[in-house]
Amino acid sequence: MLRPLLTLALAAVSLASAVSGPSESRVPRAQEADAVIRAVCSGKVDLGRLSGCKQMVYGGRASESIGNAKFNGVLSAVLEGAFTAPGQREMLATFCPETEGCPGETVLLRQVRGQWQPVSLVPNFLPFQCLTYPRKNGTQAAVCLGDSGRRDAIGSALEIASWTGGKLKVETVALFPYLSYANPKSEQCRGRWDYQPHAWSDRDRNADRVPDLSIIATLDIYKGGPELCSPAPPERLSVGGGRRDLTFVWTGETLRPTGTTAATLEKYAGGR
């Protein structure tokens, strides 16, 4: 199913459409949010700047906001799956400060005897636009497309979070940096282009009954020269480019780009 991508602004986290994959990130329901917040704020594990938080109450009603001396924000998105072991009911819950973007925190929770319990922080991972994909060991990976500003060049990144033996691995499969963050000597800068992902599909491409991934992106080519490849470029004027489909096959552990997509990613890699 084809779905539009949303921005990572706090007001645009929801992904409402049904998908063929097992689960997708979404805005939590009110009762669910209360249970998650109670678990996080009363948990006995170290959750960094979320530790010791309290649920905010407005007009006598509990809200989706939390706060303490180090963090004030809102429960913005959840993604359910069996991430650390087969058959577990787990959740990735992301809290965002009420500022532009989301320099927030993600918590892994597990349901024990019908109650959510926090397990650990998930550092440097914000699962907003995500699907769960089946792994060969019976667990699920979180495959997410979103802002890459926390670790890589500013733009979009396709990332996979998975756990093996209780250890977290976050793999960056593809980067789509904006032209203003490209290396002036790169092919991306010489061509004055960048890609803007705007939709994705999890259609099975190789008939193995497992969803693969296609990213639909707009190719923008800009008028100008090397001065466009700087964090503070002059105003950029797009002179066209068109649509591009970037395709990946799920191997059971990671997403492998097809030939044309792999060549495109190589061009981007030179821009880092």
mmCIF file of C-alpha atoms in Angstrom:
data_model
loop_
_atom_site.group_PDB
_atom_site.id
_atom_site.type_symbol
_atom_site.label_atom_id
_atom_site.label_comp_id
_atom_site.label_asym_id
_atom_site.label_seq_id
_atom_site.Cartn_x
_atom_site.Cartn_y
_atom_site.Cartn_z
ATOM 1 C CA MET A 1 0.000 0.000 0.000
ATOM 2 C CA LEU A 2 1.308 3.438 -0.914
ATOM 3 C CA ARG A 3 1.400 5.922 1.959
ATOM 4 C CA PRO A 4 2.400 9.587 2.096
ATOM 5 C CA LEU A 5 5.298 10.526 4.360
ATOM 6 C CA LEU A 6 4.719 13.052 7.106
ATOM 7 C CA THR A 7 7.118 15.672 8.423
ATOM 8 C CA LEU A 8 8.776 15.079 11.774
ATOM 9 C CA ALA A 9 7.230 18.163 13.334
ATOM 10 C CA LEU A 10 5.403 17.427 16.562
ATOM 11 C CA ALA A 11 2.028 18.156 14.996
ATOM 12 C CA ALA A 12 2.504 15.639 12.163
ATOM 13 C CA VAL A 13 3.435 12.311 13.690
ATOM 14 C CA SER A 14 0.356 10.220 12.842
ATOM 15 C CA LEU A 15 0.331 7.530 10.163
ATOM 16 C CA ALA A 16 -3.319 6.626 9.864
ATOM 17 C CA SER A 17 -3.491 4.192 6.930
ATOM 18 C CA ALA A 18 -3.542 0.427 7.332
ATOM 19 C CA VAL A 19 -0.489 -1.378 5.991
ATOM 20 C CA SER A 20 0.281 -4.922 4.926
ATOM 21 C CA GLY A 21 3.152 -5.199 7.414
ATOM 22 C CA PRO A 22 2.539 -6.329 11.019
ATOM 23 C CA SER A 23 2.652 -2.880 12.639
ATOM 24 C CA GLU A 24 3.312 0.801 11.967
ATOM 25 C CA SER A 25 4.080 3.812 14.095
ATOM 26 C CA ARG A 26 1.083 5.809 15.249
ATOM 27 C CA VAL A 27 -0.166 8.382 17.718
ATOM 28 C CA PRO A 28 -1.133 6.590 20.974
ATOM 29 C CA ARG A 29 -4.741 6.406 22.110
ATOM 30 C CA ALA A 30 -5.564 8.337 25.299
ATOM 31 C CA GLN A 31 -5.976 5.329 27.623
ATOM 32 C CA GLU A 32 -2.894 3.710 26.136
ATOM 33 C CA ALA A 33 -0.893 6.908 26.612
ATOM 34 C CA ASP A 34 -1.828 7.034 30.297
ATOM 35 C CA ALA A 35 -0.587 3.465 30.828
ATOM 36 C CA VAL A 36 2.704 4.118 29.000
ATOM 37 C CA ILE A 37 3.377 7.377 30.853
ATOM 38 C CA ARG A 38 2.663 5.810 34.244
ATOM 39 C CA ALA A 39 5.103 3.013 33.411
ATOM 40 C CA VAL A 40 7.849 5.364 32.238
ATOM 41 C CA CYS A 41 7.545 7.854 35.073
ATOM 42 C CA SER A 42 7.386 5.214 37.825
ATOM 43 C CA GLY A 43 9.922 2.791 36.331
ATOM 44 C CA LYS A 44 12.912 1.554 38.320
ATOM 45 C CA VAL A 45 15.339 1.459 35.367
ATOM 46 C CA ASP A 46 17.539 4.398 34.392
ATOM 47 C CA LEU A 47 15.795 6.363 31.646
ATOM 48 C CA GLY A 48 18.187 9.289 31.578
ATOM 49 C CA ARG A 49 16.493 12.664 31.493
ATOM 50 C CA LEU A 50 13.055 10.989 31.629
ATOM 51 C CA SER A 51 13.768 9.421 35.038
ATOM 52 C CA GLY A 52 11.486 10.644 37.804
ATOM 53 C CA CYS A 53 9.100 12.399 35.431
ATOM 54 C CA LYS A 54 5.501 13.198 36.286
ATOM 55 C CA GLN A 55 2.403 13.187 34.134
ATOM 56 C CA MET A 56 1.009 16.681 33.651
ATOM 57 C CA VAL A 57 -2.602 17.349 34.668
ATOM 58 C CA TYR A 58 -4.625 20.135 33.044
ATOM 59 C CA GLY A 59 -8.146 21.078 34.106
ATOM 60 C CA GLY A 60 -8.261 18.059 36.380
ATOM 61 C CA ARG A 61 -7.488 15.642 33.525
ATOM 62 C CA ALA A 62 -4.280 13.709 32.921
ATOM 63 C CA SER A 63 -2.565 14.735 29.693
ATOM 64 C CA GLU A 64 -0.053 13.138 27.321
ATOM 65 C CA SER A 65 2.648 15.503 28.625
ATOM 66 C CA ILE A 66 5.392 14.703 31.110
ATOM 67 C CA GLY A 67 7.935 16.838 32.901
ATOM 68 C CA ASN A 68 10.793 17.028 35.373
ATOM 69 C CA ALA A 69 13.843 19.233 35.882
ATOM 70 C CA LYS A 70 15.569 17.861 32.761
ATOM 71 C CA PHE A 71 12.759 17.214 30.275
ATOM 72 C CA ASN A 72 9.335 18.559 29.372
ATOM 73 C CA GLY A 73 7.481 17.023 26.471
ATOM 74 C CA VAL A 74 4.712 14.832 25.129
ATOM 75 C CA LEU A 75 4.279 11.169 24.197
ATOM 76 C CA SER A 76 4.227 11.575 20.431
ATOM 77 C CA ALA A 77 4.409 8.140 18.776
ATOM 78 C CA VAL A 78 4.370 4.433 19.558
ATOM 79 C CA LEU A 79 5.386 1.355 17.570
ATOM 80 C CA GLU A 80 4.413 -2.137 18.756
ATOM 81 C CA GLY A 81 6.282 -5.346 17.976
ATOM 82 C CA ALA A 82 8.316 -8.272 19.291
ATOM 83 C CA PHE A 83 11.710 -6.579 19.159
ATOM 84 C CA THR A 84 13.942 -8.405 21.653
ATOM 85 C CA ALA A 85 12.508 -11.958 21.654
ATOM 86 C CA PRO A 86 9.889 -13.931 19.718
ATOM 87 C CA GLY A 87 6.394 -13.702 21.144
ATOM 88 C CA GLN A 88 7.070 -10.661 23.337
ATOM 89 C CA ARG A 89 4.599 -7.794 23.309
ATOM 90 C CA GLU A 90 6.797 -4.699 23.253
ATOM 91 C CA MET A 91 6.549 -1.052 22.349
ATOM 92 C CA LEU A 92 8.839 1.762 21.299
ATOM 93 C CA ALA A 93 7.461 4.986 22.808
ATOM 94 C CA THR A 94 8.885 8.320 21.695
ATOM 95 C CA PHE A 95 8.685 11.502 23.782
ATOM 96 C CA CYS A 96 9.269 14.873 22.115
ATOM 97 C CA PRO A 97 9.943 18.242 23.749
ATOM 98 C CA GLU A 98 7.452 20.860 22.677
ATOM 99 C CA THR A 99 9.928 22.569 20.366
ATOM 100 C CA GLU A 100 10.610 22.515 16.641
ATOM 101 C CA GLY A 101 11.643 19.055 15.505
ATOM 102 C CA CYS A 102 12.137 16.369 18.126
ATOM 103 C CA PRO A 103 15.433 16.142 20.027
ATOM 104 C CA GLY A 104 13.600 13.661 22.212
ATOM 105 C CA GLU A 105 13.910 10.190 23.732
ATOM 106 C CA THR A 106 12.611 6.727 22.859
ATOM 107 C CA VAL A 107 11.858 4.074 25.491
ATOM 108 C CA LEU A 108 11.539 0.335 24.953
ATOM 109 C CA LEU A 109 8.681 -1.097 27.046
ATOM 110 C CA ARG A 110 7.515 -4.679 27.564
ATOM 111 C CA GLN A 111 4.125 -5.920 28.705
ATOM 112 C CA VAL A 112 4.375 -8.115 31.800
ATOM 113 C CA ARG A 113 1.196 -9.578 33.344
ATOM 114 C CA GLY A 114 -0.895 -7.120 31.358
ATOM 115 C CA GLN A 115 1.106 -4.043 32.429
ATOM 116 C CA TRP A 116 3.666 -2.018 30.499
ATOM 117 C CA GLN A 117 7.129 -1.906 32.083
ATOM 118 C CA PRO A 118 10.084 0.157 30.833
ATOM 119 C CA VAL A 119 13.128 -1.848 29.743
ATOM 120 C CA SER A 120 15.640 0.756 28.570
ATOM 121 C CA LEU A 121 16.240 3.880 26.560
ATOM 122 C CA VAL A 122 16.795 3.442 22.824
ATOM 123 C CA PRO A 123 19.507 6.047 22.161
ATOM 124 C CA ASN A 124 19.601 8.154 19.011
ATOM 125 C CA PHE A 125 16.502 6.583 17.478
ATOM 126 C CA LEU A 126 13.156 8.299 16.908
ATOM 127 C CA PRO A 127 10.642 5.863 15.366
ATOM 128 C CA PHE A 128 7.995 8.030 13.742
ATOM 129 C CA GLN A 129 7.484 6.879 10.152
ATOM 130 C CA CYS A 130 8.089 3.165 10.704
ATOM 131 C CA LEU A 131 7.020 -0.361 9.826
ATOM 132 C CA THR A 132 7.951 -3.596 11.588
ATOM 133 C CA TYR A 133 9.657 -6.255 9.454
ATOM 134 C CA PRO A 134 10.046 -9.973 10.355
ATOM 135 C CA ARG A 135 13.570 -11.199 11.169
ATOM 136 C CA LYS A 136 14.864 -14.732 10.693
ATOM 137 C CA ASN A 137 15.157 -15.294 14.468
ATOM 138 C CA GLY A 138 11.433 -14.670 15.016
ATOM 139 C CA THR A 139 11.732 -11.102 16.276
ATOM 140 C CA GLN A 140 10.881 -7.902 14.401
ATOM 141 C CA ALA A 141 12.954 -4.959 13.273
ATOM 142 C CA ALA A 142 11.774 -1.361 13.162
ATOM 143 C CA VAL A 143 12.331 0.109 9.687
ATOM 144 C CA CYS A 144 12.005 3.884 9.761
ATOM 145 C CA LEU A 145 12.334 6.786 7.362
ATOM 146 C CA GLY A 146 12.800 10.195 8.880
ATOM 147 C CA ASP A 147 15.016 13.103 9.810
ATOM 148 C CA SER A 148 18.729 12.242 10.030
ATOM 149 C CA GLY A 149 19.825 15.383 11.840
ATOM 150 C CA ARG A 150 20.869 13.705 15.097
ATOM 151 C CA ARG A 151 23.813 11.751 13.682
ATOM 152 C CA ASP A 152 24.245 12.344 9.957
ATOM 153 C CA ALA A 153 24.051 15.084 7.353
ATOM 154 C CA ILE A 154 20.778 16.979 7.608
ATOM 155 C CA GLY A 155 18.158 15.393 5.360
ATOM 156 C CA SER A 156 16.373 12.043 5.463
ATOM 157 C CA ALA A 157 17.669 8.644 6.554
ATOM 158 C CA LEU A 158 16.355 5.097 6.158
ATOM 159 C CA GLU A 159 17.258 3.247 9.365
ATOM 160 C CA ILE A 160 16.731 -0.183 10.908
ATOM 161 C CA ALA A 161 16.674 -0.865 14.656
ATOM 162 C CA SER A 162 17.014 -4.476 15.790
ATOM 163 C CA TRP A 163 18.029 -6.409 18.904
ATOM 164 C CA THR A 164 20.205 -9.528 19.082
ATOM 165 C CA GLY A 165 20.975 -11.054 22.470
ATOM 166 C CA GLY A 166 19.537 -7.973 24.117
ATOM 167 C CA LYS A 167 21.936 -5.670 22.255
ATOM 168 C CA LEU A 168 20.583 -2.861 20.097
ATOM 169 C CA LYS A 169 21.860 -2.222 16.595
ATOM 170 C CA VAL A 170 20.769 0.834 14.581
ATOM 171 C CA GLU A 171 21.796 0.536 10.940
ATOM 172 C CA THR A 172 21.626 3.419 8.474
ATOM 173 C CA VAL A 173 20.643 1.852 5.145
ATOM 174 C CA ALA A 174 20.407 5.046 3.104
ATOM 175 C CA LEU A 175 20.992 8.762 3.527
ATOM 176 C CA PHE A 176 19.355 11.520 1.531
ATOM 177 C CA PRO A 177 21.184 14.707 2.598
ATOM 178 C CA TYR A 178 19.995 18.088 1.439
ATOM 179 C CA LEU A 179 22.193 19.754 -1.162
ATOM 180 C CA SER A 180 23.212 22.434 1.327
ATOM 181 C CA TYR A 181 24.988 19.717 3.362
ATOM 182 C CA ALA A 182 26.713 18.007 0.429
ATOM 183 C CA ASN A 183 30.474 17.877 -0.023
ATOM 184 C CA PRO A 184 31.387 20.619 -2.577
ATOM 185 C CA LYS A 185 33.522 18.019 -4.431
ATOM 186 C CA SER A 186 30.751 15.397 -4.623
ATOM 187 C CA GLU A 187 28.717 14.301 -7.618
ATOM 188 C CA GLN A 188 25.633 15.528 -5.800
ATOM 189 C CA CYS A 189 27.066 19.036 -5.565
ATOM 190 C CA ARG A 190 28.317 19.044 -9.188
ATOM 191 C CA GLY A 191 24.845 18.001 -10.356
ATOM 192 C CA ARG A 192 23.112 20.437 -7.974
ATOM 193 C CA TRP A 193 20.448 17.887 -6.944
ATOM 194 C CA ASP A 194 18.840 16.209 -3.965
ATOM 195 C CA TYR A 195 16.021 13.765 -3.312
ATOM 196 C CA GLN A 196 12.930 14.487 -1.213
ATOM 197 C CA PRO A 197 11.164 11.232 -0.140
ATOM 198 C CA HIS A 198 7.408 11.797 -0.014
ATOM 199 C CA ALA A 199 5.765 8.329 0.025
ATOM 200 C CA TRP A 200 6.597 4.673 0.502
ATOM 201 C CA SER A 201 5.150 1.259 -0.227
ATOM 202 C CA ASP A 202 5.790 -2.100 1.460
ATOM 203 C CA ARG A 203 4.716 -4.274 -1.487
ATOM 204 C CA ASP A 204 6.291 -7.750 -1.779
ATOM 205 C CA ARG A 205 8.577 -7.465 -4.821
ATOM 206 C CA ASN A 206 10.162 -10.939 -4.955
ATOM 207 C CA ALA A 207 7.186 -13.217 -4.124
ATOM 208 C CA ASP A 208 8.624 -14.464 -0.805
ATOM 209 C CA ARG A 209 5.498 -13.309 1.088
ATOM 210 C CA VAL A 210 7.531 -10.739 3.016
ATOM 211 C CA PRO A 211 7.089 -6.981 2.459
ATOM 212 C CA ASP A 212 9.889 -5.184 0.656
ATOM 213 C CA LEU A 213 10.190 -1.397 0.414
ATOM 214 C CA SER A 214 9.839 1.211 -2.299
ATOM 215 C CA ILE A 215 10.489 4.880 -1.546
ATOM 216 C CA ILE A 216 8.880 7.419 -3.850
ATOM 217 C CA ALA A 217 11.003 10.575 -4.034
ATOM 218 C CA THR A 218 11.075 13.860 -5.888
ATOM 219 C CA LEU A 219 14.374 14.665 -7.593
ATOM 220 C CA ASP A 220 15.059 18.402 -7.375
ATOM 221 C CA ILE A 221 17.750 19.973 -9.561
ATOM 222 C CA TYR A 222 18.713 23.539 -8.663
ATOM 223 C CA LYS A 223 19.972 26.514 -10.612
ATOM 224 C CA GLY A 224 23.342 27.705 -9.375
ATOM 225 C CA GLY A 225 26.840 26.496 -8.611
ATOM 226 C CA PRO A 226 29.049 25.238 -5.748
ATOM 227 C CA GLU A 227 27.752 28.007 -3.492
ATOM 228 C CA LEU A 228 24.582 25.913 -3.099
ATOM 229 C CA CYS A 229 26.586 23.291 -1.168
ATOM 230 C CA SER A 230 26.913 25.118 2.135
ATOM 231 C CA PRO A 231 24.842 25.169 5.336
ATOM 232 C CA ALA A 232 23.772 28.744 4.586
ATOM 233 C CA PRO A 233 23.240 28.781 0.794
ATOM 234 C CA PRO A 234 21.557 31.556 -1.170
ATOM 235 C CA GLU A 235 17.915 31.032 -2.066
ATOM 236 C CA ARG A 236 17.658 27.944 -4.218
ATOM 237 C CA LEU A 237 15.508 27.724 -7.360
ATOM 238 C CA SER A 238 14.463 24.265 -8.530
ATOM 239 C CA VAL A 239 14.518 23.795 -12.297
ATOM 240 C CA GLY A 240 12.812 20.374 -12.251
ATOM 241 C CA GLY A 241 13.868 16.770 -11.969
ATOM 242 C CA GLY A 242 10.805 14.549 -11.655
ATOM 243 C CA ARG A 243 9.894 11.423 -9.687
ATOM 244 C CA ARG A 244 12.242 8.599 -8.735
ATOM 245 C CA ASP A 245 11.415 5.189 -7.229
ATOM 246 C CA LEU A 246 14.046 3.790 -4.853
ATOM 247 C CA THR A 247 13.598 0.084 -4.159
ATOM 248 C CA PHE A 248 14.912 -2.231 -1.428
ATOM 249 C CA VAL A 249 14.490 -5.981 -0.814
ATOM 250 C CA TRP A 250 14.093 -7.263 2.759
ATOM 251 C CA THR A 251 16.602 -10.068 3.427
ATOM 252 C CA GLY A 252 15.313 -11.074 6.851
ATOM 253 C CA GLU A 253 17.909 -8.865 8.553
ATOM 254 C CA THR A 254 18.309 -5.731 6.454
ATOM 255 C CA LEU A 255 17.122 -3.891 3.347
ATOM 256 C CA ARG A 256 19.253 -4.413 0.249
ATOM 257 C CA PRO A 257 18.984 -1.754 -2.495
ATOM 258 C CA THR A 258 18.338 -2.957 -6.032
ATOM 259 C CA GLY A 259 20.843 -2.077 -8.761
ATOM 260 C CA THR A 260 19.627 1.374 -9.818
ATOM 261 C CA THR A 261 18.926 2.383 -6.224
ATOM 262 C CA ALA A 262 22.386 1.218 -5.122
ATOM 263 C CA ALA A 263 23.969 3.424 -7.808
ATOM 264 C CA THR A 264 21.956 6.420 -6.580
ATOM 265 C CA LEU A 265 23.035 5.807 -2.985
ATOM 266 C CA GLU A 266 26.683 5.664 -4.085
ATOM 267 C CA LYS A 267 26.307 9.153 -5.525
ATOM 268 C CA TYR A 268 24.878 10.333 -2.225
ATOM 269 C CA ALA A 269 27.662 8.635 -0.264
ATOM 270 C CA GLY A 270 30.170 10.853 -2.027
ATOM 271 C CA GLY A 271 28.331 13.888 -0.732
ATOM 272 C CA ARG A 272 28.916 13.144 2.931
#
